[in-house]
XYZ file of C-alpha atoms in Angstrom:
750
model
C -41.800 2.129 96.756
C -44.484 3.657 98.903
C -45.124 7.236 97.804
C -43.511 9.754 100.107
C -41.853 7.038 102.244
C -38.289 5.827 102.317
C -39.218 2.178 102.437
C -40.138 -0.584 100.023
C -42.589 -3.469 100.095
C -41.878 -6.747 98.265
C -44.339 -9.561 97.841
C -42.756 -12.810 96.704
C -42.472 -16.418 97.728
C -39.590 -17.839 99.701
C -36.835 -19.074 97.356
C -34.215 -21.663 97.555
C -31.808 -21.877 94.642
C -33.718 -24.931 93.269
C -37.142 -23.304 93.512
C -35.846 -20.039 91.956
C -34.395 -22.016 89.074
C -37.727 -23.787 88.530
C -39.696 -20.570 88.523
C -37.300 -18.430 86.417
C -35.871 -19.747 83.204
C -32.298 -18.706 82.506
C -30.980 -17.472 79.191
C -28.633 -19.961 77.628
C -25.255 -18.419 76.903
C -22.576 -20.185 74.937
C -19.297 -20.168 76.858
C -16.399 -19.537 74.565
C -13.520 -21.976 74.784
C -9.840 -21.192 74.309
C -10.186 -22.437 70.725
C -13.102 -20.064 70.083
C -11.052 -17.099 71.362
C -8.078 -18.171 69.201
C -10.273 -18.417 66.121
C -11.797 -15.029 66.811
C -8.279 -13.607 67.207
C -7.289 -14.850 63.793
C -10.531 -13.730 62.107
C -10.099 -10.370 60.323
C -12.520 -8.145 58.461
C -12.515 -4.522 57.307
C -13.941 -3.132 60.565
C -11.379 -4.955 62.671
C -8.554 -3.900 60.403
C -9.681 -0.266 60.755
C -9.865 -0.577 64.559
C -6.416 -2.197 64.631
C -4.961 0.646 62.610
C -6.549 3.236 64.917
C -5.328 1.374 67.926
C -1.772 0.981 66.575
C -1.621 4.627 65.411
C -3.539 6.659 68.010
C -2.428 9.883 66.273
C -5.125 9.235 63.650
C -7.896 9.466 66.231
C -6.863 12.820 67.770
C -5.433 14.525 64.705
C -8.850 14.322 63.025
C -10.404 16.363 65.813
C -7.484 18.804 66.214
C -8.790 22.327 66.771
C -6.138 24.553 65.268
C -7.473 27.907 66.512
C -8.046 26.736 70.121
C -5.110 24.307 70.590
C -2.242 25.348 68.374
C -1.066 28.352 70.438
C -1.147 26.340 73.665
C 0.823 23.510 72.027
C 3.472 25.978 70.753
C 3.928 27.678 74.125
C 3.975 24.322 75.889
C 6.382 22.783 73.414
C 8.919 25.596 73.716
C 8.687 25.541 77.538
C 8.948 21.796 77.769
C 11.779 21.711 75.260
C 13.945 24.085 77.372
C 13.300 21.957 80.471
C 13.975 18.759 78.460
C 17.381 20.087 77.434
C 18.380 20.794 80.949
C 16.994 17.596 82.391
C 18.538 15.577 79.604
C 21.941 16.873 80.521
C 21.291 16.440 84.272
C 19.797 12.951 84.185
C 22.510 11.726 81.890
C 24.934 12.194 84.827
C 22.792 9.681 86.783
C 23.384 7.171 83.988
C 27.154 7.719 84.245
C 27.281 8.795 80.632
C 28.649 11.959 78.878
C 25.999 14.680 79.281
C 25.168 15.209 75.580
C 23.719 11.692 75.262
C 20.862 12.933 77.448
C 19.860 15.203 74.543
C 19.514 12.129 72.359
C 17.123 10.571 74.940
C 15.004 13.723 74.909
C 14.670 13.621 71.130
C 14.475 10.177 69.515
C 11.871 8.489 71.815
C 9.585 11.499 71.546
C 9.377 11.165 67.756
C 8.143 7.534 67.932
C 5.797 8.195 70.870
C 4.179 11.076 68.891
C 2.796 8.501 66.454
C 2.196 5.496 68.750
C 1.380 6.881 72.210
C -2.172 7.219 73.547
C -1.481 9.983 76.136
C -1.654 13.528 74.865
C -0.003 15.175 77.790
C 3.034 13.276 79.109
C 6.467 14.371 78.154
C 8.571 11.475 77.055
C 12.290 11.383 77.758
C 14.783 10.675 80.550
C 13.410 9.713 83.937
C 15.698 10.014 86.982
C 14.872 6.634 88.469
C 15.459 4.806 85.173
C 18.634 6.824 84.593
C 19.906 5.740 87.989
C 19.080 2.077 87.354
C 20.912 2.302 84.023
C 23.846 3.912 85.739
C 24.137 1.056 88.233
C 24.382 -1.448 85.327
C 26.829 0.784 83.417
C 29.195 1.138 86.417
C 28.969 -2.606 87.061
C 30.064 -3.557 83.550
C 32.387 -0.556 83.043
C 33.621 0.542 86.527
C 35.513 3.787 87.150
C 38.340 1.777 88.711
C 39.443 -1.597 87.358
C 38.970 -3.424 84.066
C 35.535 -3.636 82.335
C 33.567 -6.842 81.986
C 34.804 -9.429 79.490
C 32.669 -8.441 76.509
C 33.920 -8.791 72.962
C 32.201 -5.552 71.813
C 34.404 -3.529 74.218
C 37.549 -4.093 72.265
C 39.121 -0.908 70.929
C 36.566 1.366 72.613
C 37.213 4.147 75.090
C 35.545 4.053 78.539
C 32.789 6.506 77.463
C 32.074 4.512 74.289
C 31.916 1.322 76.313
C 29.421 2.860 78.654
C 27.378 4.207 75.822
C 27.304 0.761 74.268
C 26.094 -0.754 77.548
C 23.410 1.894 78.047
C 22.123 1.667 74.462
C 22.185 -2.148 74.375
C 20.348 -2.315 77.756
C 17.775 0.222 76.449
C 17.285 -1.863 73.327
C 16.582 -4.907 75.486
C 14.178 -2.939 77.677
C 12.358 -1.830 74.489
C 12.109 -5.417 73.272
C 10.593 -6.526 76.566
C 8.083 -3.702 76.567
C 7.134 -4.310 72.930
C 6.702 -8.007 73.564
C 4.480 -7.377 76.580
C 2.384 -4.939 74.534
C 1.977 -7.376 71.638
C 0.990 -10.167 74.037
C -1.562 -7.882 75.706
C -0.090 -8.091 79.225
C -0.331 -4.440 80.127
C -2.263 -5.546 83.201
C 1.023 -6.455 84.903
C 1.345 -2.821 85.989
C -1.718 -3.406 88.198
C 0.459 -5.472 90.521
C 2.512 -2.368 91.318
C 0.267 -0.584 93.812
C 0.467 3.132 94.459
C 1.966 2.344 97.865
C 4.729 0.194 96.357
C 5.555 2.800 93.640
C 5.604 5.519 96.313
C 8.071 3.624 98.492
C 10.205 2.674 95.490
C 10.420 6.199 94.059
C 11.204 7.613 97.549
C 14.142 5.202 97.780
C 15.204 6.078 94.267
C 15.161 9.736 95.281
C 17.537 8.917 98.156
C 19.880 7.146 95.679
C 19.702 10.043 93.273
C 20.404 12.535 96.061
C 23.541 10.610 97.178
C 24.718 10.163 93.567
C 24.608 13.937 93.028
C 26.565 14.817 96.152
C 29.839 14.234 94.317
C 28.891 16.978 91.833
C 27.638 19.331 94.531
C 30.840 18.903 96.568
C 33.159 18.696 93.586
C 34.562 15.327 94.550
C 35.751 12.410 92.463
C 33.777 9.357 93.593
C 33.782 6.076 91.601
C 30.463 4.637 90.649
C 29.444 1.636 92.815
C 26.613 -0.797 92.128
C 25.011 -3.667 93.959
C 23.690 -4.113 97.493
C 24.823 -1.516 100.073
C 26.270 0.631 97.274
C 24.690 3.727 98.817
C 26.460 3.014 102.124
C 29.817 2.529 100.386
C 29.325 5.720 98.350
C 28.586 7.710 101.463
C 31.613 6.281 103.128
C 33.873 7.443 100.247
C 32.246 10.856 100.253
C 32.816 11.358 104.010
C 36.423 10.183 103.665
C 37.031 12.822 100.994
C 34.953 15.572 102.536
C 38.015 17.667 103.250
C 38.667 17.898 99.498
C 35.351 19.615 98.847
C 35.416 22.337 96.186
C 33.986 25.423 97.875
C 33.072 27.066 94.570
C 30.945 24.038 93.580
C 29.214 24.100 96.971
C 28.415 27.787 96.767
C 27.118 27.572 93.204
C 24.941 24.595 94.118
C 23.485 26.203 97.249
C 22.603 29.404 95.323
C 20.945 27.415 92.546
C 19.014 25.198 94.917
C 17.713 28.097 97.081
C 16.712 30.251 94.124
C 15.080 27.412 92.168
C 13.260 26.103 95.240
C 11.851 29.533 96.151
C 10.617 30.245 92.612
C 9.130 26.801 92.265
C 7.148 27.390 95.439
C 5.972 30.716 93.993
C 4.977 28.947 90.814
C 2.862 26.479 92.830
C 1.296 29.173 94.949
C 0.389 31.524 92.097
C -0.105 29.006 89.313
C -3.704 30.243 88.763
C -2.436 33.786 88.151
C 0.651 32.988 86.067
C 0.051 32.415 82.330
C 3.016 29.963 82.323
C 5.277 28.793 85.139
C 8.523 30.687 85.426
C 11.220 28.440 83.813
C 13.607 29.131 86.658
C 15.848 26.093 85.993
C 16.459 27.324 82.472
C 17.078 30.907 83.643
C 19.485 29.894 86.363
C 21.310 27.524 84.013
C 21.836 30.301 81.433
C 23.071 32.644 84.153
C 25.408 30.032 85.600
C 26.694 29.145 82.177
C 27.445 32.812 81.364
C 29.099 33.488 84.767
C 31.183 30.306 84.456
C 32.363 31.361 81.003
C 33.025 34.982 81.975
C 35.077 34.174 85.071
C 36.597 30.929 83.711
C 35.508 28.825 86.716
C 37.057 25.689 85.239
C 40.579 27.097 85.279
C 40.432 29.422 88.273
C 38.508 27.233 90.712
C 39.020 23.779 89.230
C 35.294 22.982 88.945
C 34.047 20.268 86.560
C 32.063 21.503 83.628
C 29.997 19.794 80.937
C 32.735 20.240 78.420
C 32.759 19.544 74.722
C 29.339 18.849 73.157
C 29.634 17.513 69.605
C 27.255 18.953 67.053
C 24.859 16.659 65.246
C 23.844 13.091 65.735
C 25.924 9.957 65.620
C 25.260 7.129 63.175
C 22.994 4.288 64.305
C 24.545 1.416 66.228
C 23.523 -2.229 66.630
C 23.208 -3.564 70.228
C 25.639 -6.079 71.610
C 24.218 -9.542 72.259
C 26.805 -10.273 74.996
C 25.453 -7.280 76.941
C 21.921 -8.726 76.563
C 23.056 -11.784 78.414
C 24.718 -9.748 81.116
C 21.822 -7.329 81.755
C 18.670 -9.413 81.129
C 17.886 -9.603 84.874
C 18.163 -5.852 85.375
C 16.278 -5.048 82.158
C 13.004 -6.511 83.172
C 12.439 -4.364 86.321
C 13.460 -1.290 84.239
C 10.854 -2.139 81.583
C 8.191 -2.508 84.309
C 9.186 0.613 86.226
C 9.482 2.798 83.124
C 6.062 1.710 81.925
C 4.421 1.842 85.340
C 5.468 5.463 86.076
C 4.543 6.696 82.629
C 1.205 4.907 82.668
C 0.373 6.245 86.172
C 1.103 9.856 85.070
C -0.779 9.359 81.788
C -3.779 7.967 83.615
C -3.983 11.063 85.830
C -4.041 13.386 82.828
C -6.464 11.251 80.878
C -9.002 11.392 83.669
C -8.474 15.174 84.070
C -8.944 15.864 80.295
C -11.568 13.095 79.665
C -9.956 10.775 77.164
C -8.934 7.083 77.325
C -5.498 5.509 77.257
C -4.609 1.933 76.380
C -2.062 0.218 78.612
C -1.081 -2.329 75.959
C -0.636 0.336 73.305
C 1.454 2.414 75.781
C 3.746 -0.664 76.135
C 4.083 -0.873 72.409
C 4.739 2.854 72.137
C 7.459 2.870 74.822
C 8.945 -0.377 73.492
C 9.240 1.039 69.966
C 10.520 4.415 71.302
C 13.284 2.729 73.307
C 14.269 0.409 70.450
C 14.456 3.325 68.011
C 16.243 5.573 70.509
C 18.758 2.861 71.477
C 19.716 2.561 67.861
C 20.863 6.189 68.014
C 22.717 5.816 71.384
C 19.989 7.211 73.652
C 19.141 5.530 76.950
C 15.786 4.298 78.333
C 12.947 6.833 78.269
C 9.834 7.169 80.375
C 8.390 10.436 81.650
C 9.646 12.824 84.251
C 6.828 14.105 86.515
C 8.010 17.674 86.564
C 8.477 17.836 82.736
C 5.036 16.366 82.139
C 3.574 18.941 84.566
C 5.218 21.751 82.608
C 3.807 20.386 79.339
C 0.300 20.155 80.704
C 0.261 23.335 82.830
C 1.545 25.567 80.007
C -1.419 24.745 77.800
C -0.388 21.626 75.925
C -3.323 19.843 74.410
C -1.732 17.086 72.288
C 1.607 15.463 71.549
C 2.266 18.243 69.045
C 3.672 19.999 72.107
C 5.945 16.997 72.642
C 7.032 17.134 69.008
C 7.907 20.818 69.332
C 9.891 20.122 72.498
C 11.889 17.548 70.553
C 12.506 20.179 67.854
C 13.900 22.523 70.553
C 16.177 19.726 71.752
C 17.252 19.146 68.130
C 18.143 22.821 67.660
C 20.320 22.742 70.711
C 22.018 19.505 69.570
C 22.630 20.714 66.030
C 23.374 24.405 66.467
C 23.800 25.915 69.946
C 24.995 23.007 72.070
C 28.491 24.660 72.318
C 26.980 27.416 74.479
C 26.430 24.856 77.311
C 30.067 23.703 77.388
C 31.077 25.997 80.321
C 28.051 24.888 82.409
C 29.291 23.545 85.801
C 28.096 19.975 86.533
C 27.296 21.177 90.082
C 24.475 23.228 88.524
C 23.029 20.154 86.918
C 23.334 18.289 90.222
C 21.594 21.094 92.033
C 18.759 21.076 89.565
C 18.348 17.304 89.954
C 18.264 17.570 93.742
C 15.618 20.382 93.781
C 13.410 18.381 91.489
C 13.522 15.449 94.000
C 11.304 17.364 96.411
C 8.116 15.694 95.312
C 9.497 12.198 95.576
C 11.258 12.833 98.909
C 8.172 14.340 100.445
C 6.287 11.106 99.901
C 7.767 10.005 103.218
C 4.888 12.008 104.754
C 2.578 9.194 103.567
C 3.976 6.826 106.197
C 2.107 8.195 109.270
C -1.138 8.327 107.266
C -0.698 4.783 106.035
C 0.121 3.548 109.560
C -3.091 5.040 110.911
C -5.275 3.923 108.025
C -3.812 0.664 106.667
C -0.897 -0.962 108.471
C -0.256 -3.699 105.818
C 0.064 -1.017 103.170
C 2.424 0.841 105.416
C 4.561 -2.301 105.811
C 4.708 -2.637 102.004
C 5.821 1.013 101.650
C 8.566 0.642 104.375
C 9.747 -2.740 103.085
C 10.019 -1.459 99.487
C 11.733 1.788 100.471
C 14.256 0.212 102.916
C 15.065 -2.706 100.643
C 15.523 -0.406 97.667
C 17.796 1.888 99.641
C 20.090 -0.852 100.929
C 19.844 -3.649 98.353
C 19.625 -1.527 95.219
C 16.560 -0.555 93.105
C 16.237 -3.793 91.176
C 16.344 -6.076 94.239
C 14.351 -3.597 96.225
C 11.541 -3.645 93.674
C 11.501 -7.466 93.816
C 11.414 -7.379 97.608
C 8.580 -4.856 97.568
C 6.563 -6.847 95.093
C 7.080 -9.979 97.197
C 5.961 -8.260 100.344
C 2.942 -6.793 98.533
C 1.811 -10.139 97.185
C 2.372 -11.738 100.662
C 0.215 -9.043 102.260
C -2.557 -9.744 99.722
C -2.402 -13.519 100.400
C -2.323 -13.018 104.166
C -5.331 -10.685 104.043
C -7.253 -13.340 102.132
C -5.861 -16.211 104.191
C -6.649 -14.587 107.565
C -9.812 -12.717 106.661
C -12.180 -11.242 109.250
C -14.984 -13.771 109.655
C -18.019 -12.742 111.578
C -21.291 -14.021 113.087
C -24.298 -12.104 111.844
C -27.562 -11.287 113.502
C -30.857 -9.825 112.272
C -31.502 -6.107 112.765
C -34.924 -6.072 114.342
C -37.844 -5.260 112.050
C -35.790 -5.565 108.858
C -34.433 -8.180 106.477
C -30.916 -6.854 107.099
C -28.150 -8.875 108.768
C -25.052 -7.331 110.301
C -22.154 -8.359 112.593
C -23.725 -8.993 115.999
C -20.813 -7.299 117.707
C -21.594 -3.962 116.107
C -25.239 -3.474 116.946
C -27.453 -3.407 120.003
C -30.989 -3.842 118.679
C -30.524 -7.303 117.123
C -32.373 -10.639 117.146
C -30.886 -14.137 117.010
C -33.318 -17.024 116.944
C -32.416 -19.784 119.344
C -30.446 -22.611 117.780
C -29.573 -20.643 114.625
C -26.145 -19.307 113.747
C -25.131 -17.181 110.727
C -21.457 -17.359 109.710
C -20.146 -14.892 107.108
C -17.150 -15.841 104.987
C -15.613 -12.562 103.710
C -13.116 -13.812 101.157
C -12.488 -16.385 98.402
C -12.033 -19.978 99.740
C -8.840 -21.576 98.546
C -6.189 -23.998 99.632
C -4.332 -21.548 101.880
C -7.308 -20.382 103.982
C -9.614 -23.395 104.153
C -8.099 -24.661 107.456
C -8.310 -21.162 108.926
C -11.936 -20.814 107.945
C -12.805 -24.221 109.367
C -11.134 -23.230 112.649
C -13.140 -19.997 112.713
C -16.313 -21.943 111.957
C -15.715 -24.214 114.936
C -15.246 -21.160 117.106
C -18.492 -19.607 115.760
C -20.664 -22.689 116.444
C -19.067 -23.251 119.863
C -18.203 -26.950 119.512
C -16.007 -29.288 117.467
C -18.455 -31.382 115.326
C -15.940 -34.184 114.701
C -15.315 -34.588 118.442
C -19.056 -34.563 119.116
C -19.648 -37.151 116.369
C -17.023 -39.497 117.811
C -18.453 -39.136 121.269
C -21.936 -39.987 119.999
C -20.757 -43.002 118.026
C -18.887 -44.263 121.117
C -22.071 -43.786 123.124
C -24.156 -45.729 120.577
C -21.542 -48.474 120.484
C -21.683 -48.790 124.312
C -25.479 -48.670 124.510
C -25.700 -51.405 121.891
C -23.167 -53.493 123.910
C -25.030 -52.985 127.225
C -28.381 -53.926 125.600
C -26.811 -57.119 124.252
C -25.458 -58.027 127.733
C -28.776 -57.278 129.347
C -27.288 -54.543 131.576
C -29.590 -52.018 129.876
C -33.229 -52.346 128.965
C -35.697 -50.314 126.970
C -39.052 -49.463 128.560
C -41.816 -47.059 127.858
C -40.026 -44.600 130.137
C -36.753 -44.933 128.219
C -33.544 -46.799 128.963
C -33.298 -48.315 132.484
C -30.310 -49.938 134.263
C -31.066 -53.677 134.647
C -27.811 -54.338 136.580
C -27.161 -53.766 140.251
C -23.559 -52.769 139.628
C -22.665 -49.277 138.318
C -22.024 -49.089 134.597
C -18.879 -47.429 133.348
C -18.275 -45.969 129.970
C -16.104 -48.114 127.740
C -12.829 -46.839 126.399
C -12.864 -49.094 123.355
C -10.753 -47.440 120.740
C -10.999 -50.132 118.091
C -12.294 -49.236 114.635
C -11.637 -45.521 114.999
C -12.619 -45.006 111.346
C -16.219 -46.007 112.121
C -16.433 -43.240 114.718
C -16.227 -40.614 111.900
C -19.189 -42.118 110.019
C -22.832 -41.002 110.420
C -24.362 -42.329 113.584
C -26.096 -45.692 112.983
C -29.140 -46.371 115.194
C -29.686 -49.832 113.727
C -30.562 -52.543 116.272
C -31.567 -49.802 118.767
C -35.219 -49.642 119.899
C -35.357 -45.832 119.263
C -33.352 -42.853 118.191
C -31.380 -41.252 120.955
C -32.157 -37.720 122.119
C -28.630 -36.361 122.523
C -29.751 -33.360 124.554
C -31.476 -35.516 127.186
C -29.834 -37.438 130.035
C -28.114 -40.544 128.751
C -28.074 -43.909 130.529
C -25.043 -45.709 132.025
C -23.284 -42.514 132.975
C -22.602 -41.824 129.349
C -21.565 -38.157 128.683
C -21.824 -36.558 125.261
C -21.426 -32.803 124.638
C -24.703 -31.046 124.108
C -25.346 -29.376 120.762
C -27.849 -26.559 121.042
C -27.472 -25.571 117.387
C -29.922 -26.987 114.892
C -29.294 -24.657 111.887
C -26.184 -23.052 110.504
C -26.297 -20.466 107.665
C -23.123 -19.836 105.688
C -23.162 -16.411 103.924
C -21.259 -16.869 100.636
C -21.971 -13.334 99.274
C -18.245 -12.406 99.414
C -16.905 -15.717 98.118
C -15.699 -15.003 94.566
C -14.038 -18.334 93.857
C -13.361 -21.718 95.366
C -10.577 -24.113 94.350
C -10.537 -27.920 94.379
C -8.528 -28.206 97.609
C -10.933 -25.882 99.381
C -13.910 -27.692 97.933
C -12.709 -30.917 99.581
C -12.171 -29.203 102.886
C -15.516 -27.488 102.749
C -17.363 -30.714 102.000
C -15.622 -32.425 104.917
C -16.595 -29.562 107.255
C -20.236 -29.659 106.091
C -20.496 -33.415 106.503
C -19.108 -33.225 110.056
C -21.858 -30.773 110.960
C -24.576 -32.610 109.126
C -23.650 -35.863 110.957
C -24.285 -34.193 114.365
C -27.732 -33.149 113.085
C -27.005 -29.534 112.280
C -28.861 -28.375 109.187
C -26.657 -26.403 106.768
C -27.875 -23.576 104.567
C -25.634 -21.735 102.131
C -26.880 -18.366 100.851
C -26.052 -15.794 98.234
C -23.722 -18.205 96.409
C -22.396 -17.044 93.051
C -23.981 -18.925 90.093
C -20.610 -19.913 88.667
C -19.462 -21.329 92.012
C -22.676 -23.320 92.296
C -22.137 -24.656 88.761
C -18.590 -25.584 89.697
C -19.881 -27.521 92.697
C -22.214 -29.516 90.416
C -19.388 -30.133 87.951
C -16.974 -31.354 90.684
C -19.560 -33.870 92.138
C -19.752 -31.908 95.352
C -23.221 -33.204 96.210
C -24.136 -36.648 97.495
C -26.727 -38.246 99.767
C -25.602 -35.979 102.699
C -24.631 -32.724 101.065
C -27.660 -31.774 98.994
C -28.366 -28.915 96.510
C -31.464 -28.061 98.505
C -29.258 -26.413 101.158
C -28.657 -23.436 98.882
C -30.906 -20.450 99.261
C -31.235 -17.269 97.275
C -30.801 -14.797 100.114
C -29.969 -14.893 103.803
C -33.493 -13.798 104.677
C -34.998 -16.565 102.596
C -32.985 -19.164 104.567
C -33.886 -17.579 107.890
C -37.613 -17.598 107.181
C -37.357 -21.189 106.006
C -35.668 -22.158 109.319
C -38.299 -20.324 111.400
C -41.036 -22.115 109.508
C -39.357 -25.448 110.006
C -38.433 -24.840 113.647
C -41.076 -22.609 115.181
C -39.633 -23.518 118.624
C -36.585 -21.387 117.700
C -38.489 -18.272 118.756
C -38.546 -17.729 122.504
C -42.157 -16.503 122.459
C -44.807 -15.715 119.857
C -44.194 -11.974 119.888
C -40.673 -12.521 118.649
C -42.038 -13.173 115.178
C -42.313 -9.396 114.949
C -38.567 -9.079 115.256
C -38.010 -10.478 111.707
C -39.877 -8.694 109.028
C -42.504 -11.113 107.489
C -45.048 -9.030 105.598
C -47.902 -10.456 103.586
C -49.241 -8.508 100.616
C -52.929 -9.086 99.870
C -54.378 -8.454 96.428
C -57.856 -6.904 96.492
C -60.336 -7.182 93.658
C -60.015 -3.482 92.971
C -56.385 -3.996 92.060
C -54.919 -2.047 94.929
C -52.264 -3.468 97.190
C -52.458 -3.441 100.926
C -49.802 -4.799 103.280
C -50.571 -6.002 106.770
C -48.565 -7.802 109.369
C -49.647 -11.245 110.465
C -49.145 -12.723 113.962
C -50.321 -16.185 113.097
C -47.354 -18.459 112.299
C -49.335 -20.164 109.568
C -49.500 -16.941 107.537
C -46.059 -15.708 108.379
C -44.172 -17.246 105.523
């Protein structure tokens, strides 16, 4: 760097890849094979055993640094607040799963205990998640419908409808846990990376619509059978509208009051959260009030509203899952495992960044898998994290999962001792609470205009996922969204934005020539930038774009030239054409016509052979015998490989064919900024031969350009144009100082 100036001066020789390798010795690195990795995986020592224990039980790492004086009070306040919300949401989200409400209390207790020991996030609140609850509900109503016989499963014999549904939900949850645990053990937590934020946003918005429709029957006090499968939402709405005249006015009034009050107070909580020590637990307050009013005025008898009803005290004995249900639900279980983990991991990642600690995706899979397996054994359904509940746990001062453990204790107290107080609670209150908590997910629809303006492919993914999930169901909708997302990625790579670069005058910088005014392009030189990996799906597209960039089809030109050579050789043999000091002359009085001989077409694709001709032919000069061959004004083509991250075998063959076609029409090829591993792969795959040479690879684009200008000085229109490409020479003086001066003599330019 020059002192006080925002510019740098570099003095080095011009490098091709070969010359750079000769001058700079590389460090030898042993590349581990699959066998090496396997041996390392099976090798254990004391340090690795300790790390494995810390990884498997993350509680050890944070319990050692637990600050009792600073953190304990916050965890207690957070645990109590979160526990009250967990009780209410457990009852409410259980309705989404088409199960008796008290089973939601089990889901807010058992998974939390296991996650306390195995989870890496210190702030998420584990328990029922509305989207998962709805997905479970669709499976439950499919196997045990409200109307009609249940599925032919042996384990259903002698069980009531509620018990059958609990068996389905717990067996499905057990299977989800097995899948999550297996993925965690196999270290495939990266699969969540394929669910982009856009896809998750569209999916959860559609899930919110499903949840909203599913709660209308409680809000309106109607009896609507559960429907699953494609278009289930449409059929449900049809039934609701057909029964709209049977609406229970008391349920509607209660729901509207609850929704208005909860919504207003939640907005106040958001607006004044910096001033409030803890958010006002308005859902809990309104639930207690509604429960008291319902009991005092006997809403169930007087107005015929549906209430929570009997809540048994204590926990039920553990139960084994049903293998027949595994077979019936395996297809639905996998997307549940992915969605449950993806949502929880996304929320956990937000809080880990905010509070500066790390989370492990694979360990999170293990934690949720074990939590669901343990919970399913005690008749709970699949757990993840609810966004609102996690927000309560974090915003009320929770520092660790001790807050989660305390929330589970609050749920346990309700289950064991005071659950009977919730028996007169109207289900419409739970439905109203669920709908109010959908605000965040429903408001994601505001992302659509932003996505359309900023990134239309992402917007298409959002819309496709949301629409498919609404009409086809959440499981098929997720599959459709994932398919559209992967297609969009492939299409972006397949039809990437190629560009022709030009030099920015006075610099060693090259940019798209369409974007800048003060640029310089040496005559006969073209720079083509490939902005994506080269693979089987885009090699033909890139070859087409390359032909457009150079302005001619090299294979067509080659065939024309070989036809011309064939005709000239034929005319010389007949004596109709003669070679003199002035070039070819017509020795025949009659006009010569170009032959249309199409025999041996394969030979026309081979390099031009000037054997038996008195001289090489200048293809840019006038040709004898009325022969016409397209002119090629290009003598050098630079391919910028800086953005090429990989190249497969199919693309390698297509690339070599394209390079040979250009080389055979006397266009010099230079490939710059090629990744070392790609270059090694080219050597390993026998890419090089007597036409395609390793010497065409240069270290940087500017190295290749300077080499071309040195080799083709006629490329510059006039001498002064050498100043347009920076070519500084640094001179070392005896005193040790460095002085840079510009040279205008071509001999000292390079």
